PDB file of C-alpha atoms in Angstrom:
ATOM      1  CA  MET A   1    -126.733 -41.757  92.513  1.00  0.00           C
ATOM      2  CA  ARG A   2    -126.702 -45.430  93.538  1.00  0.00           C
ATOM      3  CA  ILE A   3    -130.359 -45.268  94.498  1.00  0.00           C
ATOM      4  CA  VAL A   4    -131.321 -43.784  91.119  1.00  0.00           C
ATOM      5  CA  LEU A   5    -129.352 -46.465  89.259  1.00  0.00           C
ATOM      6  CA  LEU A   6    -130.862 -49.194  91.438  1.00  0.00           C
ATOM      7  CA  ASN A   7    -134.385 -47.884  90.771  1.00  0.00           C
ATOM      8  CA  ILE A   8    -133.753 -47.768  87.016  1.00  0.00           C
ATOM      9  CA  LEU A   9    -132.365 -51.322  87.106  1.00  0.00           C
ATOM     10  CA  LEU A  10    -135.351 -52.561  89.119  1.00  0.00           C
ATOM     11  CA  LEU A  11    -137.797 -50.858  86.759  1.00  0.00           C
ATOM     12  CA  PHE A  12    -136.094 -52.393  83.716  1.00  0.00           C
ATOM     13  CA  SER A  13    -136.014 -55.833  85.376  1.00  0.00           C
ATOM     14  CA  TYR A  14    -139.704 -55.624  86.255  1.00  0.00           C
ATOM     15  CA  GLN A  15    -140.666 -54.642  82.708  1.00  0.00           C
ATOM     16  CA  SER A  16    -138.734 -57.511  81.140  1.00  0.00           C
ATOM     17  CA  TYR A  17    -139.963 -59.986  83.773  1.00  0.00           C
ATOM     18  CA  SER A  18    -143.677 -59.228  83.430  1.00  0.00           C
ATOM     19  CA  GLN A  19    -144.151 -59.800  79.727  1.00  0.00           C
ATOM     20  CA  LYS A  20    -147.761 -59.318  78.592  1.00  0.00           C
ATOM     21  CA  ASN A  21    -147.342 -59.911  74.855  1.00  0.00           C
ATOM     22  CA  ILE A  22    -145.525 -62.616  72.953  1.00  0.00           C
ATOM     23  CA  GLU A  23    -144.853 -63.430  69.325  1.00  0.00           C
ATOM     24  CA  ILE A  24    -144.433 -66.904  67.881  1.00  0.00           C
ATOM     25  CA  ASN A  25    -143.025 -67.766  64.461  1.00  0.00           C
ATOM     26  CA  GLN A  26    -144.231 -71.193  63.365  1.00  0.00           C
ATOM     27  CA  LYS A  27    -142.256 -73.555  61.142  1.00  0.00           C
ATOM     28  CA  ASP A  28    -144.687 -72.928  58.255  1.00  0.00           C
ATOM     29  CA  GLY A  29    -143.998 -69.175  58.372  1.00  0.00           C
ATOM     30  CA  THR A  30    -147.151 -68.220  60.272  1.00  0.00           C
ATOM     31  CA  GLN A  31    -146.571 -65.341  62.664  1.00  0.00           C
ATOM     32  CA  ILE A  32    -148.684 -65.282  65.807  1.00  0.00           C
ATOM     33  CA  LYS A  33    -149.147 -62.452  68.283  1.00  0.00           C
ATOM     34  CA  ILE A  34    -150.634 -63.127  71.707  1.00  0.00           C
ATOM     35  CA  LYS A  35    -151.730 -60.232  73.872  1.00  0.00           C
ATOM     36  CA  ALA A  36    -152.766 -60.508  77.518  1.00  0.00           C
ATOM     37  CA  VAL A  37    -155.694 -58.160  78.145  1.00  0.00           C
ATOM     38  CA  ASN A  38    -156.528 -56.703  81.587  1.00  0.00           C
ATOM     39  CA  ASP A  39    -153.794 -58.603  83.429  1.00  0.00           C
ATOM     40  CA  PHE A  40    -154.595 -61.962  81.788  1.00  0.00           C
ATOM     41  CA  GLU A  41    -158.367 -61.611  82.065  1.00  0.00           C
ATOM     42  CA  LYS A  42    -158.332 -62.862  78.491  1.00  0.00           C
ATOM     43  CA  LEU A  43    -155.922 -63.464  75.618  1.00  0.00           C
ATOM     44  CA  GLU A  44    -156.269 -62.054  72.119  1.00  0.00           C
ATOM     45  CA  ILE A  45    -154.465 -64.045  69.442  1.00  0.00           C
ATOM     46  CA  THR A  46    -153.877 -62.887  65.877  1.00  0.00           C
ATOM     47  CA  THR A  47    -152.143 -64.792  63.096  1.00  0.00           C
ATOM     48  CA  SER A  48    -150.672 -63.772  59.787  1.00  0.00           C
ATOM     49  CA  LYS A  49    -152.870 -66.382  58.037  1.00  0.00           C
ATOM     50  CA  ASN A  50    -156.164 -64.562  58.641  1.00  0.00           C
ATOM     51  CA  ASN A  51    -157.640 -61.387  60.088  1.00  0.00           C
ATOM     52  CA  LYS A  52    -159.631 -63.159  62.796  1.00  0.00           C
ATOM     53  CA  ILE A  53    -158.852 -62.630  66.465  1.00  0.00           C
ATOM     54  CA  GLN A  54    -159.061 -65.709  68.650  1.00  0.00           C
ATOM     55  CA  VAL A  55    -160.120 -64.840  72.194  1.00  0.00           C
ATOM     56  CA  ILE A  56    -159.336 -67.152  75.080  1.00  0.00           C
ATOM     57  CA  ASP A  57    -161.081 -66.059  78.251  1.00  0.00           C
ATOM     58  CA  SER A  58    -160.669 -69.125  80.444  1.00  0.00           C
ATOM     59  CA  ILE A  59    -157.298 -68.156  81.898  1.00  0.00           C
ATOM     60  CA  GLU A  60    -156.861 -69.299  85.488  1.00  0.00           C
ATOM     61  CA  THR A  61    -155.157 -66.445  87.265  1.00  0.00           C
ATOM     62  CA  SER A  62    -153.819 -66.303  90.769  1.00  0.00           C
ATOM     63  CA  ILE A  63    -156.449 -65.387  93.365  1.00  0.00           C
ATOM     64  CA  SER A  64    -153.726 -63.793  95.493  1.00  0.00           C
ATOM     65  CA  GLY A  65    -152.446 -61.558  92.685  1.00  0.00           C
ATOM     66  CA  ARG A  66    -149.292 -63.465  91.791  1.00  0.00           C
ATOM     67  CA  GLU A  67    -147.687 -62.402  88.516  1.00  0.00           C
ATOM     68  CA  MET A  68    -148.770 -64.218  85.348  1.00  0.00           C
ATOM     69  CA  HIS A  69    -146.273 -65.226  82.649  1.00  0.00           C
ATOM     70  CA  PHE A  70    -145.998 -66.841  79.218  1.00  0.00           C
ATOM     71  CA  ALA A  71    -143.853 -69.773  78.112  1.00  0.00           C
ATOM     72  CA  ILE A  72    -143.358 -70.970  74.533  1.00  0.00           C
ATOM     73  CA  GLU A  73    -142.627 -74.652  73.877  1.00  0.00           C
ATOM     74  CA  ASP A  74    -143.689 -77.510  71.608  1.00  0.00           C
ATOM     75  CA  TYR A  75    -145.733 -79.302  74.278  1.00  0.00           C
ATOM     76  CA  ASN A  76    -147.242 -81.941  71.967  1.00  0.00           C
ATOM     77  CA  PHE A  77    -144.034 -82.577  69.978  1.00  0.00           C
ATOM     78  CA  ASP A  78    -145.551 -81.898  66.527  1.00  0.00           C
ATOM     79  CA  GLY A  79    -142.957 -79.326  65.482  1.00  0.00           C
ATOM     80  CA  TYR A  80    -145.270 -76.332  66.050  1.00  0.00           C
ATOM     81  CA  GLN A  81    -144.789 -73.929  68.934  1.00  0.00           C
ATOM     82  CA  ASP A  82    -147.467 -73.984  71.624  1.00  0.00           C
ATOM     83  CA  PHE A  83    -147.661 -71.707  74.640  1.00  0.00           C
ATOM     84  CA  ALA A  84    -148.518 -71.761  78.328  1.00  0.00           C
ATOM     85  CA  THR A  85    -149.603 -69.255  80.914  1.00  0.00           C
ATOM     86  CA  TYR A  86    -148.300 -69.829  84.412  1.00  0.00           C
ATOM     87  CA  HIS A  87    -148.078 -68.433  87.938  1.00  0.00           C
ATOM     88  CA  LEU A  88    -146.902 -69.546  91.369  1.00  0.00           C
ATOM     89  CA  ASP A  89    -149.454 -71.390  93.460  1.00  0.00           C
ATOM     90  CA  ASP A  90    -151.532 -69.281  95.829  1.00  0.00           C
ATOM     91  CA  GLY A  91    -150.398 -71.133  98.925  1.00  0.00           C
ATOM     92  CA  MET A  92    -146.760 -71.001  99.899  1.00  0.00           C
ATOM     93  CA  GLY A  93    -145.598 -70.491  96.310  1.00  0.00           C
ATOM     94  CA  VAL A  94    -143.684 -73.778  96.179  1.00  0.00           C
ATOM     95  CA  TYR A  95    -144.802 -74.859  92.713  1.00  0.00           C
ATOM     96  CA  THR A  96    -145.886 -73.277  89.440  1.00  0.00           C
ATOM     97  CA  ILE A  97    -149.335 -73.847  87.908  1.00  0.00           C
ATOM     98  CA  PHE A  98    -149.516 -74.040  84.096  1.00  0.00           C
ATOM     99  CA  GLN A  99    -152.267 -73.852  81.509  1.00  0.00           C
ATOM    100  CA  LEU A 100    -151.082 -75.323  78.210  1.00  0.00           C
ATOM    101  CA  PHE A 101    -152.437 -74.213  74.831  1.00  0.00           C
ATOM    102  CA  ILE A 102    -151.773 -76.406  71.783  1.00  0.00           C
ATOM    103  CA  TYR A 103    -151.530 -74.957  68.275  1.00  0.00           C
ATOM    104  CA  ASP A 104    -153.609 -76.516  65.485  1.00  0.00           C
ATOM    105  CA  PRO A 105    -151.965 -75.647  62.143  1.00  0.00           C
ATOM    106  CA  THR A 106    -155.076 -76.593  60.138  1.00  0.00           C
ATOM    107  CA  ASN A 107    -157.077 -73.649  61.509  1.00  0.00           C
ATOM    108  CA  SER A 108    -154.283 -71.528  63.079  1.00  0.00           C
ATOM    109  CA  GLN A 109    -156.022 -71.695  66.458  1.00  0.00           C
ATOM    110  CA  PHE A 110    -154.959 -72.674  69.968  1.00  0.00           C
ATOM    111  CA  LYS A 111    -156.879 -75.061  72.196  1.00  0.00           C
ATOM    112  CA  GLN A 112    -156.336 -75.573  75.901  1.00  0.00           C
ATOM    113  CA  LEU A 113    -154.819 -78.935  76.760  1.00  0.00           C
ATOM    114  CA  LYS A 114    -157.011 -80.450  79.447  1.00  0.00           C
ATOM    115  CA  MET A 115    -155.731 -83.122  81.765  1.00  0.00           C
ATOM    116  CA  PRO A 116    -157.785 -86.305  81.265  1.00  0.00           C
ATOM    117  CA  ARG A 117    -159.734 -87.107  84.430  1.00  0.00           C
ATOM    118  CA  ASN A 118    -160.147 -90.841  83.858  1.00  0.00           C
ATOM    119  CA  PHE A 119    -156.471 -91.732  84.276  1.00  0.00           C
ATOM    120  CA  GLY A 120    -156.222 -91.302  88.039  1.00  0.00           C
ATOM    121  CA  SER A 121    -153.338 -88.855  87.998  1.00  0.00           C
ATOM    122  CA  GLU A 122    -152.015 -87.559  91.301  1.00  0.00           C
ATOM    123  CA  CYS A 123    -152.124 -83.918  90.211  1.00  0.00           C
ATOM    124  CA  ASP A 124    -155.379 -82.262  89.135  1.00  0.00           C
ATOM    125  CA  GLU A 125    -153.615 -79.588  87.097  1.00  0.00           C
ATOM    126  CA  PHE A 126    -150.300 -79.167  85.292  1.00  0.00           C
ATOM    127  CA  CYS A 127    -147.626 -78.038  87.746  1.00  0.00           C
ATOM    128  CA  ASP A 128    -143.866 -77.579  87.537  1.00  0.00           C
ATOM    129  CA  ILE A 129    -143.887 -78.781  83.934  1.00  0.00           C
ATOM    130  CA  GLN A 130    -140.744 -80.449  82.592  1.00  0.00           C
ATOM    131  CA  ILE A 131    -140.435 -81.428  78.940  1.00  0.00           C
ATOM    132  CA  ASN A 132    -138.394 -84.432  77.838  1.00  0.00           C
ATOM    133  CA  LYS A 133    -137.902 -83.935  74.098  1.00  0.00           C
ATOM    134  CA  LYS A 134    -136.028 -87.211  73.653  1.00  0.00           C
ATOM    135  CA  LYS A 135    -138.798 -89.341  75.205  1.00  0.00           C
ATOM    136  CA  LYS A 136    -141.535 -86.891  74.108  1.00  0.00           C
ATOM    137  CA  THR A 137    -143.056 -86.729  77.569  1.00  0.00           C
ATOM    138  CA  ILE A 138    -144.425 -84.047  79.866  1.00  0.00           C
ATOM    139  CA  GLN A 139    -143.776 -84.351  83.573  1.00  0.00           C
ATOM    140  CA  SER A 140    -146.047 -82.598  86.051  1.00  0.00           C
ATOM    141  CA  SER A 141    -145.203 -82.437  89.761  1.00  0.00           C
ATOM    142  CA  CYS A 142    -147.529 -81.169  92.468  1.00  0.00           C
ATOM    143  CA  ARG A 143    -147.742 -81.190  96.203  1.00  0.00           C
ATOM    144  CA  GLY A 144    -150.601 -82.844  98.062  1.00  0.00           C
ATOM    145  CA  GLY A 145    -150.435 -82.399 101.809  1.00  0.00           C
ATOM    146  CA  ALA A 146    -146.866 -83.133 102.848  1.00  0.00           C
ATOM    147  CA  ARG A 147    -146.064 -85.272  99.773  1.00  0.00           C
ATOM    148  CA  TRP A 148    -144.841 -84.510  96.279  1.00  0.00           C
ATOM    149  CA  HIS A 149    -146.492 -86.340  93.379  1.00  0.00           C
ATOM    150  CA  THR A 150    -145.195 -86.702  89.831  1.00  0.00           C
ATOM    151  CA  ASP A 151    -147.183 -87.666  86.741  1.00  0.00           C
ATOM    152  CA  VAL A 152    -145.607 -88.425  83.359  1.00  0.00           C
ATOM    153  CA  TRP A 153    -147.741 -87.809  80.267  1.00  0.00           C
ATOM    154  CA  LYS A 154    -147.329 -88.728  76.608  1.00  0.00           C
ATOM    155  CA  PHE A 155    -149.352 -88.202  73.444  1.00  0.00           C
ATOM    156  CA  ASP A 156    -150.573 -91.356  71.709  1.00  0.00           C
ATOM    157  CA  LYS A 157    -150.696 -91.824  67.918  1.00  0.00           C
ATOM    158  CA  ASN A 158    -154.133 -90.113  67.850  1.00  0.00           C
ATOM    159  CA  LYS A 159    -152.711 -87.048  69.643  1.00  0.00           C
ATOM    160  CA  ASN A 160    -154.546 -87.881  72.872  1.00  0.00           C
ATOM    161  CA  LEU A 161    -152.797 -87.220  76.160  1.00  0.00           C
ATOM    162  CA  ILE A 162    -152.265 -90.407  78.179  1.00  0.00           C
ATOM    163  CA  LEU A 163    -150.785 -90.996  81.616  1.00  0.00           C
ATOM    164  CA  LEU A 164    -147.634 -93.136  81.539  1.00  0.00           C
ATOM    165  CA  LYS A 165    -146.671 -93.063  85.191  1.00  0.00           C
ATOM    166  CA  LYS A 166    -147.941 -91.635  88.440  1.00  0.00           C
TER     167      LYS A 166
END
């Protein structure tokens, strides 16, 4: 009986842990549904504002088959919910790699937030993201060789991502 209960608990835990669809309710009443297709091969996004489906097919998945996940957060501090896809790194699994997608309320679409290359950041992708809502910053920490590096990012008045500290 214990084994049956344990298997049921593990099955339930796995189903709730590996979420493949999310829903976001924006502050303007827009409802958004995001569906991961073929194990995050692409994302299909629908909104209550229109009947169009936005397809994002540039999702970086784990090459070693690590589980993909969603996170919902206001990454650019504009009051609208954005989302991220993430997975553990393919090495030792010591940090989490994120792709951030920013919501544009004017067209009800999401756009991937790319890390600017001309700022000389230590990390070449967003890792172990931490949000500081009070300072309106995004911290990204990665490992290079035997060292940990931390970059702190902020959006300027033109909504461009700039590096504050590396």
